[in-house]
Every structure is written in structure tokens, then in C-alpha cells.
mmCIF file of C-alpha atoms in Angstrom:
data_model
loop_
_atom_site.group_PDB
_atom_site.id
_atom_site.type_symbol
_atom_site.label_atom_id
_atom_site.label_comp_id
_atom_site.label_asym_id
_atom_site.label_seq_id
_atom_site.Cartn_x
_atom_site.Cartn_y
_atom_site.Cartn_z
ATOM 1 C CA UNK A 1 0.000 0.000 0.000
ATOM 2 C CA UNK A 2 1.607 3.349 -0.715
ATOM 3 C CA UNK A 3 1.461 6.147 1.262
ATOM 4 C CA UNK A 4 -2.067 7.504 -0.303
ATOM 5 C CA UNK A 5 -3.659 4.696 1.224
ATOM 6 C CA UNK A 6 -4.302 3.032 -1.963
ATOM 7 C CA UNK A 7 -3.246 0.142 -3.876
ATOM 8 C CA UNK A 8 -3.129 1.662 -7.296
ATOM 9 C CA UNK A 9 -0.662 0.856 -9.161
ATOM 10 C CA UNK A 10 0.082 3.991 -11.906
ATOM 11 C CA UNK A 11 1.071 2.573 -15.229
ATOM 12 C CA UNK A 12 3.437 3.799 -17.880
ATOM 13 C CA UNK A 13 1.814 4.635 -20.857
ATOM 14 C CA UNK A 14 4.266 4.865 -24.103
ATOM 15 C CA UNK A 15 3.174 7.381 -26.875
ATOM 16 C CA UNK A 16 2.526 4.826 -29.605
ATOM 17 C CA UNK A 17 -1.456 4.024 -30.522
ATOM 18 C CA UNK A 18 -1.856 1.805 -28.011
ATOM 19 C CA UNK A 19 -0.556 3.770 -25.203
ATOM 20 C CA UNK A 20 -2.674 6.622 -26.844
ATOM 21 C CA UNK A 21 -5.736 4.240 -26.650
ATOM 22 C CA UNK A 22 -5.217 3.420 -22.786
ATOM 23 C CA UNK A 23 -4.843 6.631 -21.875
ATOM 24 C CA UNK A 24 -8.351 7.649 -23.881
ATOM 25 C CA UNK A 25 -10.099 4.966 -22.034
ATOM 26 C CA UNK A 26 -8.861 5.528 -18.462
ATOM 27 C CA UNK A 27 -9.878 9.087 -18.635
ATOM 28 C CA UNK A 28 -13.403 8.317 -20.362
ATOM 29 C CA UNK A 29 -14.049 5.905 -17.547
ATOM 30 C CA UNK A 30 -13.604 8.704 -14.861
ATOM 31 C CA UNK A 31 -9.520 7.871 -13.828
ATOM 32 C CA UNK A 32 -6.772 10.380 -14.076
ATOM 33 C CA UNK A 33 -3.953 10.364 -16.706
ATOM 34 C CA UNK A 34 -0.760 12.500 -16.661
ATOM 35 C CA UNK A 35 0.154 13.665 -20.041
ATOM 36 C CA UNK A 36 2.772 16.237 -21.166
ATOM 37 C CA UNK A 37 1.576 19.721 -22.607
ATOM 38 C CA UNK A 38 3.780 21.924 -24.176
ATOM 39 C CA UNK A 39 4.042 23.889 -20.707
ATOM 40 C CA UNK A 40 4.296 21.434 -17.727
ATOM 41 C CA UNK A 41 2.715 17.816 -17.214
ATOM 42 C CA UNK A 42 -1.067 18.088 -16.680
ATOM 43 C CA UNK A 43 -3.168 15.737 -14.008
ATOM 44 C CA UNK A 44 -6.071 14.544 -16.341
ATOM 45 C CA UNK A 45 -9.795 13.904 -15.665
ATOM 46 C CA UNK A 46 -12.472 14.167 -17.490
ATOM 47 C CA UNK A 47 -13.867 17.743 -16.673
ATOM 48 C CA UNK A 48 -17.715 16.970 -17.369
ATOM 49 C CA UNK A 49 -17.494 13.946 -14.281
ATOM 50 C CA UNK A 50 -17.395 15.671 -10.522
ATOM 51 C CA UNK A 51 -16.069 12.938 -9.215
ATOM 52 C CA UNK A 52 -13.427 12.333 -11.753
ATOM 53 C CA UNK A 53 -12.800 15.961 -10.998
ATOM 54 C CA UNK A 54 -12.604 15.205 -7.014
ATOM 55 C CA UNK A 55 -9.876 12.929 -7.399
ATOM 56 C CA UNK A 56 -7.611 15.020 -8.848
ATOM 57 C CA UNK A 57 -7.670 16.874 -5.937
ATOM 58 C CA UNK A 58 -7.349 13.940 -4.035
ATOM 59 C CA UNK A 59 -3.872 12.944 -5.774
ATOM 60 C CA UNK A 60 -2.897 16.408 -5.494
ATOM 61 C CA UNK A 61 -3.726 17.041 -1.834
ATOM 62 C CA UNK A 62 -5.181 20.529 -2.598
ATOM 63 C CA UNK A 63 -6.071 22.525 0.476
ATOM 64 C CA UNK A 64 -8.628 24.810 -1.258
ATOM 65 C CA UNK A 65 -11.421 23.990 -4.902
ATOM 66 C CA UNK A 66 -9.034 26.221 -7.114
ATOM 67 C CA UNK A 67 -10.866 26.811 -10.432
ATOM 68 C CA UNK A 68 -9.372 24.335 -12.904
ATOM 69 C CA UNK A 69 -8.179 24.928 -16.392
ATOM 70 C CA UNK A 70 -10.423 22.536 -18.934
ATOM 71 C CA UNK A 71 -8.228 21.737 -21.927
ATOM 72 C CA UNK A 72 -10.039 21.113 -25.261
ATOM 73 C CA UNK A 73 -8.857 19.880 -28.926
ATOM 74 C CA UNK A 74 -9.763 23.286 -30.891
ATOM 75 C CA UNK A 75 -10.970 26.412 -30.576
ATOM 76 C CA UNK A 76 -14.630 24.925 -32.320
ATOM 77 C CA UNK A 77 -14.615 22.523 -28.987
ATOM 78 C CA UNK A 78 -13.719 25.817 -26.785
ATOM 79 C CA UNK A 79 -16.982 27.415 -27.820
ATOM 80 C CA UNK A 80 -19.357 25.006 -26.445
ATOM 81 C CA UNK A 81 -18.070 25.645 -23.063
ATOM 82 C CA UNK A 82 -17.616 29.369 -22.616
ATOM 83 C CA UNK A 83 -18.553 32.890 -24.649
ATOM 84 C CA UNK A 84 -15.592 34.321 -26.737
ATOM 85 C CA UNK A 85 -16.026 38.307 -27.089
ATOM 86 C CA UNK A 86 -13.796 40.330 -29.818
ATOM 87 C CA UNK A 87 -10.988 39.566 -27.258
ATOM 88 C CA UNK A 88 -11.053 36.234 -26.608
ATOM 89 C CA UNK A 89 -11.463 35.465 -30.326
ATOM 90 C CA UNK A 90 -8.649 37.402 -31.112
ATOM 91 C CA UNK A 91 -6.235 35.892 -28.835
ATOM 92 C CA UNK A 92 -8.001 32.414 -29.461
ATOM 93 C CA UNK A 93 -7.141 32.799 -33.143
ATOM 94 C CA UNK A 94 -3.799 33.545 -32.819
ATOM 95 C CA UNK A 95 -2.827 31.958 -29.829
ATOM 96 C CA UNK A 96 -4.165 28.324 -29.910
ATOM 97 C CA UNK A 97 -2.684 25.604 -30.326
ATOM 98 C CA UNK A 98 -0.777 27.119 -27.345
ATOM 99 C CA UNK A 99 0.212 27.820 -23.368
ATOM 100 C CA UNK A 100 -2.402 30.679 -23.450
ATOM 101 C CA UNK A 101 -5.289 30.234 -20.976
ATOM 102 C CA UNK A 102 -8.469 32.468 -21.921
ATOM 103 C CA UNK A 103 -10.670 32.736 -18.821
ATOM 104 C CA UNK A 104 -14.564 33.535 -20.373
ATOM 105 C CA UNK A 105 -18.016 33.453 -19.506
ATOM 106 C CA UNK A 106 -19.817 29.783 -19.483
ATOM 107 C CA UNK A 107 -21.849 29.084 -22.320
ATOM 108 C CA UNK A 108 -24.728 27.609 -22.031
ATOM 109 C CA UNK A 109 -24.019 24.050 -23.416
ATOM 110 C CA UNK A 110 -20.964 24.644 -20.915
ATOM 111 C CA UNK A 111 -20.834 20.547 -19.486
ATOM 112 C CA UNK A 112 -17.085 21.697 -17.661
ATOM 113 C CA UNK A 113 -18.827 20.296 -13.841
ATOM 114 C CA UNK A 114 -19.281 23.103 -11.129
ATOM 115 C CA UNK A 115 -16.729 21.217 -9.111
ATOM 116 C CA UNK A 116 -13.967 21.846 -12.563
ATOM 117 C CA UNK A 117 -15.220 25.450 -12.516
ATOM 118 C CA UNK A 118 -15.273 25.903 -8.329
ATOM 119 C CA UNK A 119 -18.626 27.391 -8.308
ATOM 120 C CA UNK A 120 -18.229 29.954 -10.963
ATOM 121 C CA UNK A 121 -19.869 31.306 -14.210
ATOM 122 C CA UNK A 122 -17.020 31.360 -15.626
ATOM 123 C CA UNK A 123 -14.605 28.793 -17.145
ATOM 124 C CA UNK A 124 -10.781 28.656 -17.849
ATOM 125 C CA UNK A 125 -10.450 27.140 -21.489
ATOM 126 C CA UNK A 126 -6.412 26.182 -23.251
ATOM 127 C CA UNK A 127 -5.862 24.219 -26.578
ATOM 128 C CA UNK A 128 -2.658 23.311 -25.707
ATOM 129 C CA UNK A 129 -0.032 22.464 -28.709
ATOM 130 C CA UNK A 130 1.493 19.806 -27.900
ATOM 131 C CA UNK A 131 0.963 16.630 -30.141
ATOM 132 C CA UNK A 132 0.406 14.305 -28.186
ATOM 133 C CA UNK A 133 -2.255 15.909 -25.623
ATOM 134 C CA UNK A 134 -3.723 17.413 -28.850
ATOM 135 C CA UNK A 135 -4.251 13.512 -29.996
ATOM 136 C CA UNK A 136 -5.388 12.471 -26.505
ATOM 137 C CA UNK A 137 -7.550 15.535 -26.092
ATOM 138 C CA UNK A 138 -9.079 14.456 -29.881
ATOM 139 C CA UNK A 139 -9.635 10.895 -28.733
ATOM 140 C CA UNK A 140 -11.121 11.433 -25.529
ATOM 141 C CA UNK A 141 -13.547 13.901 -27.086
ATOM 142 C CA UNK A 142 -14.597 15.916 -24.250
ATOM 143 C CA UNK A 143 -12.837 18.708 -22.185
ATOM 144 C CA UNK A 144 -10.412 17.621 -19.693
ATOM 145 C CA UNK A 145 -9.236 19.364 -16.400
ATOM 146 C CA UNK A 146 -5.223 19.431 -15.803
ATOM 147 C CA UNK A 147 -3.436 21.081 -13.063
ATOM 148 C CA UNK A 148 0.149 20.273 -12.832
ATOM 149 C CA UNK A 149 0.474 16.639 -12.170
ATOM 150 C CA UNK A 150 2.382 16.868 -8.642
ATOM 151 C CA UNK A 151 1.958 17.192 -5.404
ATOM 152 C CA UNK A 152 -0.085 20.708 -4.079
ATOM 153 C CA UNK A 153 2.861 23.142 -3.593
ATOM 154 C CA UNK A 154 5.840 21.138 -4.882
ATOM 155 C CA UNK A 155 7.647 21.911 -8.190
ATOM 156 C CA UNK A 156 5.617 21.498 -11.467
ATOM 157 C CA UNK A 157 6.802 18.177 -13.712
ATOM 158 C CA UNK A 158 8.217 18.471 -17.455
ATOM 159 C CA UNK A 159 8.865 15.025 -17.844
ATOM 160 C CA UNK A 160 7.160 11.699 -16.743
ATOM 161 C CA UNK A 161 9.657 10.430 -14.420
ATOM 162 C CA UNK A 162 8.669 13.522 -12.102
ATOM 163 C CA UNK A 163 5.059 12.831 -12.421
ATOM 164 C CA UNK A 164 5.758 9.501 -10.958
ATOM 165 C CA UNK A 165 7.791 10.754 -8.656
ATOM 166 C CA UNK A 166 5.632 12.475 -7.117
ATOM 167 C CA UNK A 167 2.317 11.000 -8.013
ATOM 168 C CA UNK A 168 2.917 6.800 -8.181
ATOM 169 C CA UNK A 169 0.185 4.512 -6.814
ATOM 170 C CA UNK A 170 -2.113 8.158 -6.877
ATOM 171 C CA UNK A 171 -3.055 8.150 -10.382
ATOM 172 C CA UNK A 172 -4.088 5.554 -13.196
ATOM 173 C CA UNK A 173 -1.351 6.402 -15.709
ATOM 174 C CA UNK A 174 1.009 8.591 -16.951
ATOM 175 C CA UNK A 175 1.642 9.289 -20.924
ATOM 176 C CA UNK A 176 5.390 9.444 -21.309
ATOM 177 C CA UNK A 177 5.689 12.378 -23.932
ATOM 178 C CA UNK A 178 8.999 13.201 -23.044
ATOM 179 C CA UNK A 179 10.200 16.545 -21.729
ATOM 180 C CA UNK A 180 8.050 19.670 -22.063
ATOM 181 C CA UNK A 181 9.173 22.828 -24.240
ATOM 182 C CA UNK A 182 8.152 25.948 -22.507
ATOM 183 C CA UNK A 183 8.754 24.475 -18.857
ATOM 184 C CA UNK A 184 6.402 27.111 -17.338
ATOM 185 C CA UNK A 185 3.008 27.327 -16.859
ATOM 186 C CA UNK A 186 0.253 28.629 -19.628
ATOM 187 C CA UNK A 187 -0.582 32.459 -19.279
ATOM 188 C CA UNK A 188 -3.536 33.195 -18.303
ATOM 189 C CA UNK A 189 -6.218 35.747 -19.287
ATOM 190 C CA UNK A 190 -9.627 36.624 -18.218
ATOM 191 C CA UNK A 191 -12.062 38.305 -20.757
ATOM 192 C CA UNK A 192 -15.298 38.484 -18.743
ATOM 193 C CA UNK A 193 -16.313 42.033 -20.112
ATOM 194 C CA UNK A 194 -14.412 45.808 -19.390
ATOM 195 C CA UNK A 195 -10.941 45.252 -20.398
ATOM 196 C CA UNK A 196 -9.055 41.963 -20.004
ATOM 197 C CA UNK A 197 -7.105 41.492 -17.500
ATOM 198 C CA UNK A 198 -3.675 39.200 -16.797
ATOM 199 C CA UNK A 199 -4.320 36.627 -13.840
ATOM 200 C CA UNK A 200 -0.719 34.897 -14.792
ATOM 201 C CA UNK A 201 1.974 35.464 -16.582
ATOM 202 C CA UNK A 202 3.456 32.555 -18.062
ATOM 203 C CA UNK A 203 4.222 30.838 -21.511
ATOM 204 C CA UNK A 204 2.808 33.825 -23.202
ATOM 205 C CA UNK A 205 4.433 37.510 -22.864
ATOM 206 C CA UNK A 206 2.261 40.325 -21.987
ATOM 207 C CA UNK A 207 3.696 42.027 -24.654
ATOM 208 C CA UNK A 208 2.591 39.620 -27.503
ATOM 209 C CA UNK A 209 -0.808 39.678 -26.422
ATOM 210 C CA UNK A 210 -1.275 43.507 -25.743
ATOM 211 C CA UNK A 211 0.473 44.238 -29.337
ATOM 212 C CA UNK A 212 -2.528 41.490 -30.862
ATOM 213 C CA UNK A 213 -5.437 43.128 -29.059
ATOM 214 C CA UNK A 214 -3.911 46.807 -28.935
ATOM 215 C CA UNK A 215 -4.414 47.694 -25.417
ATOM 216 C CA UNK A 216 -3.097 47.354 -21.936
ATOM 217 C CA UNK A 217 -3.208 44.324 -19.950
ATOM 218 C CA UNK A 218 -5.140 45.060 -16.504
ATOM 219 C CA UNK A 219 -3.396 42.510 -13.720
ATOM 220 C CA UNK A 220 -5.709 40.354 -11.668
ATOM 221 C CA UNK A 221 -3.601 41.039 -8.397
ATOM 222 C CA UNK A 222 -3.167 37.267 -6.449
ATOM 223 C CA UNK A 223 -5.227 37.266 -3.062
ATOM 224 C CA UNK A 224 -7.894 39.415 -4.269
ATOM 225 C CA UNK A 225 -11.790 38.770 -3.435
ATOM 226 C CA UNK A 226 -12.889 37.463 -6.162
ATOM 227 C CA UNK A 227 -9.890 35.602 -8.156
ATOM 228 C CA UNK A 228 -11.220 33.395 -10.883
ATOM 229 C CA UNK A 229 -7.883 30.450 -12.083
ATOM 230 C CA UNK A 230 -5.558 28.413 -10.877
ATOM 231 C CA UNK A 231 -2.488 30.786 -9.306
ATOM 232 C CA UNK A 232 -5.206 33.247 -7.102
ATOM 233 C CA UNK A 233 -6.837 32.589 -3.979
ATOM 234 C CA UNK A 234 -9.947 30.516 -4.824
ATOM 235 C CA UNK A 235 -13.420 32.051 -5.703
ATOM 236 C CA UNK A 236 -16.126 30.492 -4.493
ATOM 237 C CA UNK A 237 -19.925 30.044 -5.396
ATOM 238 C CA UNK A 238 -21.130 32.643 -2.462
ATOM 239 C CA UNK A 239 -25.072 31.755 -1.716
ATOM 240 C CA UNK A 240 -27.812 34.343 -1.237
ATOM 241 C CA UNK A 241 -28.530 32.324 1.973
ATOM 242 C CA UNK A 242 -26.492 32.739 4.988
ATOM 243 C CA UNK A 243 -24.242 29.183 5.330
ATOM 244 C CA UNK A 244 -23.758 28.205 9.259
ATOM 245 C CA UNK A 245 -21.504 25.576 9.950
ATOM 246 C CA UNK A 246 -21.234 22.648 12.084
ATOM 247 C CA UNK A 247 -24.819 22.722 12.655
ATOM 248 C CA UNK A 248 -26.317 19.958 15.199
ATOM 249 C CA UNK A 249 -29.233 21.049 14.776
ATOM 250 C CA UNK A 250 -31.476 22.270 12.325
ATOM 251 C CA UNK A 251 -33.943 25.201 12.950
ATOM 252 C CA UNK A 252 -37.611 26.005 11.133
ATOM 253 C CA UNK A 253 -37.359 26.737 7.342
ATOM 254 C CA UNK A 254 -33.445 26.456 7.408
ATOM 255 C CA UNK A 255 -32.184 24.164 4.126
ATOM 256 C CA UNK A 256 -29.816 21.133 5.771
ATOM 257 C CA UNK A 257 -26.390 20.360 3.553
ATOM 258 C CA UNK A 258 -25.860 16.697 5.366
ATOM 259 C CA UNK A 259 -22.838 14.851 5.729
ATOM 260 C CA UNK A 260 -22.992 10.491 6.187
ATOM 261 C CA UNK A 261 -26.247 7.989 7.861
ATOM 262 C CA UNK A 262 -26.404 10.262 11.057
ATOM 263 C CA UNK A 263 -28.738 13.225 10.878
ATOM 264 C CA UNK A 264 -28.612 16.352 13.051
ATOM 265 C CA UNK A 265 -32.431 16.978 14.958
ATOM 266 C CA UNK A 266 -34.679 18.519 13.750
ATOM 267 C CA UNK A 267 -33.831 17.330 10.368
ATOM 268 C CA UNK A 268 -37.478 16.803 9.827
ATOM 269 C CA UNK A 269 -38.324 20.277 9.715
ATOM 270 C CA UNK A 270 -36.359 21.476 7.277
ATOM 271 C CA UNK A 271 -37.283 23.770 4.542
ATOM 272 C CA UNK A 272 -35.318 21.094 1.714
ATOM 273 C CA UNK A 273 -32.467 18.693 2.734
ATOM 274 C CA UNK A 274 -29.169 17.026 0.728
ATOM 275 C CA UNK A 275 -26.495 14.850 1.623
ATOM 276 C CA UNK A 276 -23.207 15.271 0.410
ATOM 277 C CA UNK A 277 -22.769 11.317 0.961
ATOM 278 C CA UNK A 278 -24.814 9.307 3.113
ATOM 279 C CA UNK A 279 -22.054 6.698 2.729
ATOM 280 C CA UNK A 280 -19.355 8.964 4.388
ATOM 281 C CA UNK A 281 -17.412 8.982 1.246
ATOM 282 C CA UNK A 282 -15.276 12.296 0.976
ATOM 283 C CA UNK A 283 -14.624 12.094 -2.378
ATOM 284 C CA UNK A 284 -18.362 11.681 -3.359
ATOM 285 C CA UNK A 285 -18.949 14.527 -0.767
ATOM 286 C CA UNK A 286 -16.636 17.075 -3.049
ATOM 287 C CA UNK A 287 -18.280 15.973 -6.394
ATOM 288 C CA UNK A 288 -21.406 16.906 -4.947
ATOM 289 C CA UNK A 289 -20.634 20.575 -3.116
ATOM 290 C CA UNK A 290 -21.258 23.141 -5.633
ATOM 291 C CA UNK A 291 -24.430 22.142 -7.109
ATOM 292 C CA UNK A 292 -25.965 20.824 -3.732
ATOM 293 C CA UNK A 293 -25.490 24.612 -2.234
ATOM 294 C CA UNK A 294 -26.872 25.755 -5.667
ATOM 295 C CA UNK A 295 -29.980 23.329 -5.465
ATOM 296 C CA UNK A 296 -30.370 24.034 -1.463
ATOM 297 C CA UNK A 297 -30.007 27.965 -2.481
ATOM 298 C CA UNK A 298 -32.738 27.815 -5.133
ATOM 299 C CA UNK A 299 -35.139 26.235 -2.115
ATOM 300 C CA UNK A 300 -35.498 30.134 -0.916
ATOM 301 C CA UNK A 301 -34.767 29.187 2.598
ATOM 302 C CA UNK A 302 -32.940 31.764 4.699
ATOM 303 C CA UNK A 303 -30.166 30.001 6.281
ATOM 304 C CA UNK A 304 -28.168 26.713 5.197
ATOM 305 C CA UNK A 305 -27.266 24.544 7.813
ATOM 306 C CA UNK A 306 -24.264 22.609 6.898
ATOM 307 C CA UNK A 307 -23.416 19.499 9.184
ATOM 308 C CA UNK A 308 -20.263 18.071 10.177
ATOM 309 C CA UNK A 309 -17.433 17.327 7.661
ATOM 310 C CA UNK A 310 -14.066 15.523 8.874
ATOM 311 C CA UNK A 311 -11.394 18.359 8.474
ATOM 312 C CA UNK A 312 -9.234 15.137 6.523
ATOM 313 C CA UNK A 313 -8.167 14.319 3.041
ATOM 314 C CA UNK A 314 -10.879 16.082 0.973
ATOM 315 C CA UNK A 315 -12.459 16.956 3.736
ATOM 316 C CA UNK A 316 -10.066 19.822 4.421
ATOM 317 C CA UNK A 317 -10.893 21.177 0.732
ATOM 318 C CA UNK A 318 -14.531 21.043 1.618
ATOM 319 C CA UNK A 319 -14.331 22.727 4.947
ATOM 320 C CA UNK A 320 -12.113 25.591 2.978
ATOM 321 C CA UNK A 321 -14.546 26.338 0.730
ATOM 322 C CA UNK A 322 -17.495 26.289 2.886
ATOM 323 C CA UNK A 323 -15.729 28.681 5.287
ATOM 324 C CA UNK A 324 -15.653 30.693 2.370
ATOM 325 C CA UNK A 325 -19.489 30.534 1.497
ATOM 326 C CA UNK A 326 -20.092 31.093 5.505
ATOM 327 C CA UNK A 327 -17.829 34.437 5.792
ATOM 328 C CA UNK A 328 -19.197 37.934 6.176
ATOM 329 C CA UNK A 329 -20.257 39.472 2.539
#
């Protein structure tokens, strides 16, 4: 047993057509894949599956539901998930295949999961140009979510032996690509309306894209409020109902968010009730979060009264973010 608690045993996928094939299949099935980008390694899953989702954060160990960047084999595949203005297209157009980020508006066929997208209307979209995640990204035929394949706060992988390094017996497979070109992370840029703003530098120069679209970069300063990719302080999905935490018990007309088989009193009177997993299963519990507080929201009550989730594993992820839902706004 490794020291994830798991017996999986992370296989080494070679680039050839079979490898290729595997690699397809694992992630269509809802497992994770590391394959190489042009930028760094990326920790596959398919984007549209929540629970595929959660266990990328579960390999990864993330303390916090960072919004996750859905990679996609063209720019025709891009616009089904989010709204391309003048910007966007521009960049887009001259920019993909490559490490360029565009952070846009969901559309609404978007199917990237809430859980992908932490909450938001908004979704963080890359057609990377490297050929072999351009052929898995065409096989799999549906947008996949890739943060660096290592550890949360350790140094991103170019090649695969530093995937497994860090990631062995986490993860289904890793597609051995060899080394990646730019070595740095894709540059990111959010075009949500107003002027478009830098949220990370990276493969990208500021300068190329403010001499394409003929205007100033804003920055997206790291830490701020509302930060909406990977690199910035995690948005969240902030209800119009108060969230109170903890709860063991629930009032009159308050929504319950439940956790596992035991349930807090006066459960019976509440206003409309969901459990994140009866079962106790964490990872189930995360797939679930966004779109449970969306659902519980939409019931008009007040007040959501969230039970008990173990601070561990995923469970610190899912405490983070609904600390953030519960804070003063």
C-alpha cells in the first residue's frame, strides 16, 4: 500500500497508438492520466465527471477547490463551453494551439462540472499544442481538467519520471511524452467584459498579447476577493442564503447540507435537505458541493445549515470552501 492509502498501481503509458488508446479509455471511464503539454505535465480527468474531478484533488492534496483549467482539442470545442467576445477570439485565433489560458463566460451548453469550474460562471479554457495531448484531447472527445500533475505546492513536472515521482500509486497512468518545451506554466487571461485582465503570466508575454489586441493588460492582483484560475486565492460560489456551519441542529425553514447515515435533529423540519454522501465517502462529498449549495439555495430558505465534515483528506478542501461561502459578505 503506498502512502495515499491506496493500492493503485500507476502505469506507464508509451506514446505509440496503443498507449494513446489506454490513456483515452482511463480518462473516459472517470480515472486520471498525466500527459505532457507543451508547458508542464497536466493531471487529467475528465472535466464533465465531478467525481473524476474530485480525485484530482485527491492525488494532489489541494487545500482549497481552485478553479481548474479545462483543456479542449480546438478552438470549435472551446466554444461550447464558454462565450468568446472580440478579445477572446482574437487571442483564441492567434494563440491556440498554445500555453495561453483564456478565462470567459460559461456558455450555455458549458458541461465543464461546477466542481472543474469551483462554483463559478465562468470557465478557464487552453488548446494546448502539444501533439500528443492534442491527440489524446481528440480521442477522448470531451474537455479535460489538468493542473500540474504533482503534489499541491511542490515543483511542477516536465517530464514523466517527475510525475511519478511524485504522483505513483495516486493516479491511473502517466503518458510518457517526453520533456516539455516551454517548462512554465500557460498564461492566463480573463475576458469576462471591461478590459481583459492578466491573472498569470506565463508561456505567453504580456507584450505579444497587448500588441494582438492593442491595449493594456489590466493585472488580476493574487489574493484578491474574487480571483477566478488556478495561481489566485480561490473564488467560491457565495449563496444568497447565509451558510452556518457545524450545525447539530437544524432550525424552522433552514435548508440542511448533510454529511454520512447520522442526521442532526430537527432534520425533519427542514425547509429542503441534501447529503453530500450518506455513505461517508469524501470524495463523493466534493463531487457533490457546488451544485448541492446551488440546489439548497434555489429552495429560498434563509439560512443553510451545513453538518459536520471531517477536516481530513478532501475533507479539508470542503471545509475551505465552505468557510468561504459562511464568511461575512
Amino acid at each position: 500500500m503506498n502512502d495515499h492509502g491506496s493500492m493503485r498501481r500507476t502505469a506507464h503509458l508509451t506514446s505509440d497508438e496503443a498507449g494513446l488508446a489506454e490513456a483515452a479509455a482511463i480518462l473516459n471511464r472517470g480515472g486520471l492520466v498525466a500527459f505532457p503539454t507543451e508547458t508542464v505535465y497536466g493531471l487529467g480527468a475528465d472535466a464533465t465527471n465531478a467525481q473524476a474531478v474530485a480525485g484530482i484533488y485527491a492525488a494532489k492534496e489541494r487545500p482549497s477547490f481552485n478553479p481548474l483549467i479545462s483543456h479542449l482539442d480546438s478552438f470549435e470545442a472551446a466554444k461550447v463551453q464558454g462565450i468568446f467576445d472580440d478579445t477572446a477570439r482574437t487571442l483564441a485565433e492567434a494563440l491556440w494551439p498554445g500555453p495561453l489560458t483564456l478565462v470567459v463566460p460559461t456558455a450555455s451548453t458549458c458541461t465543464v462540472s461546477d466542481l472543474a469550474r469551483a462554483g463559478l460562471d465562468s470557465v478557464g479554457l487552453r488548446v494546448p499544442a502539444h501533439p500528443l495531448a492534442h491527440a489524446l484531447l481528440k480521442a477522448t472527445g470531451r474537455p479535460v481538467a489538468a493542473p500540474s500533475a504533482n503534489r499541491s505546492g511542490r515543483v511542477s513536472p516536465t517530464d514523466a519520471d517527475h510525475v511519478l515521482s511524485d504522483l505513483d500509486g495516486r493516479i491511473d497512468a502517466v503518458l510518457d511524452g517526453g520533456a516539455s518545451d516551454v517548462g512554465v506554466e500557460s498564461t492566463i487571461v480573463a475576458c469576462l467584459g471591461g478590459p481583459p485582465r492578466l491573472l498569470r503570466p506565463g508561456g505567453v508575454p504580456r507584450e505579444a498579447i497587448e500588441a494582438l489586441i492593442g491595449m493594456r493588460l489590466e493585472s488580476g492582483a493574487a489574493g484578491e476577493k474574487n480571483p477566478l484560475a488556478p495561481g489566485m486565492l480561490a473564488s467560491h460560489y457565495a449563496p444568497r442564503a447565509q451558510v452556518r456551519l457545524n450545525a447539530s441542529e437544524i432550525g424552522p425553514n433552514e435548508a440542511a447540507l448533510l454529511y454520512g447515515a447520522t442526521p442532526p435533529r430537527g432534520v425533519e423540519h427542514a425547509k429542503a435537505m441534501l447529503n453530500l454522501s450518506e455513505s461517508g465517502d469524501l470524495r463523493e462529498a466534493a463531487a457533490h458541493l457546488f451544485s448541492y449549495l446551488r440546489q439548497l439555495d434555489a429552495s429560498g430558505a434563509e439560512t443553510i445549515a451545513v453538518g459536520p465534515v471531517p477536516d481530513t483528506g478532501l475533507g479539508e478542501a470542503i471545509n475551505d470552501r465552505l468557510r468561504r461561502a459562511a464568511a461575512e459578505r
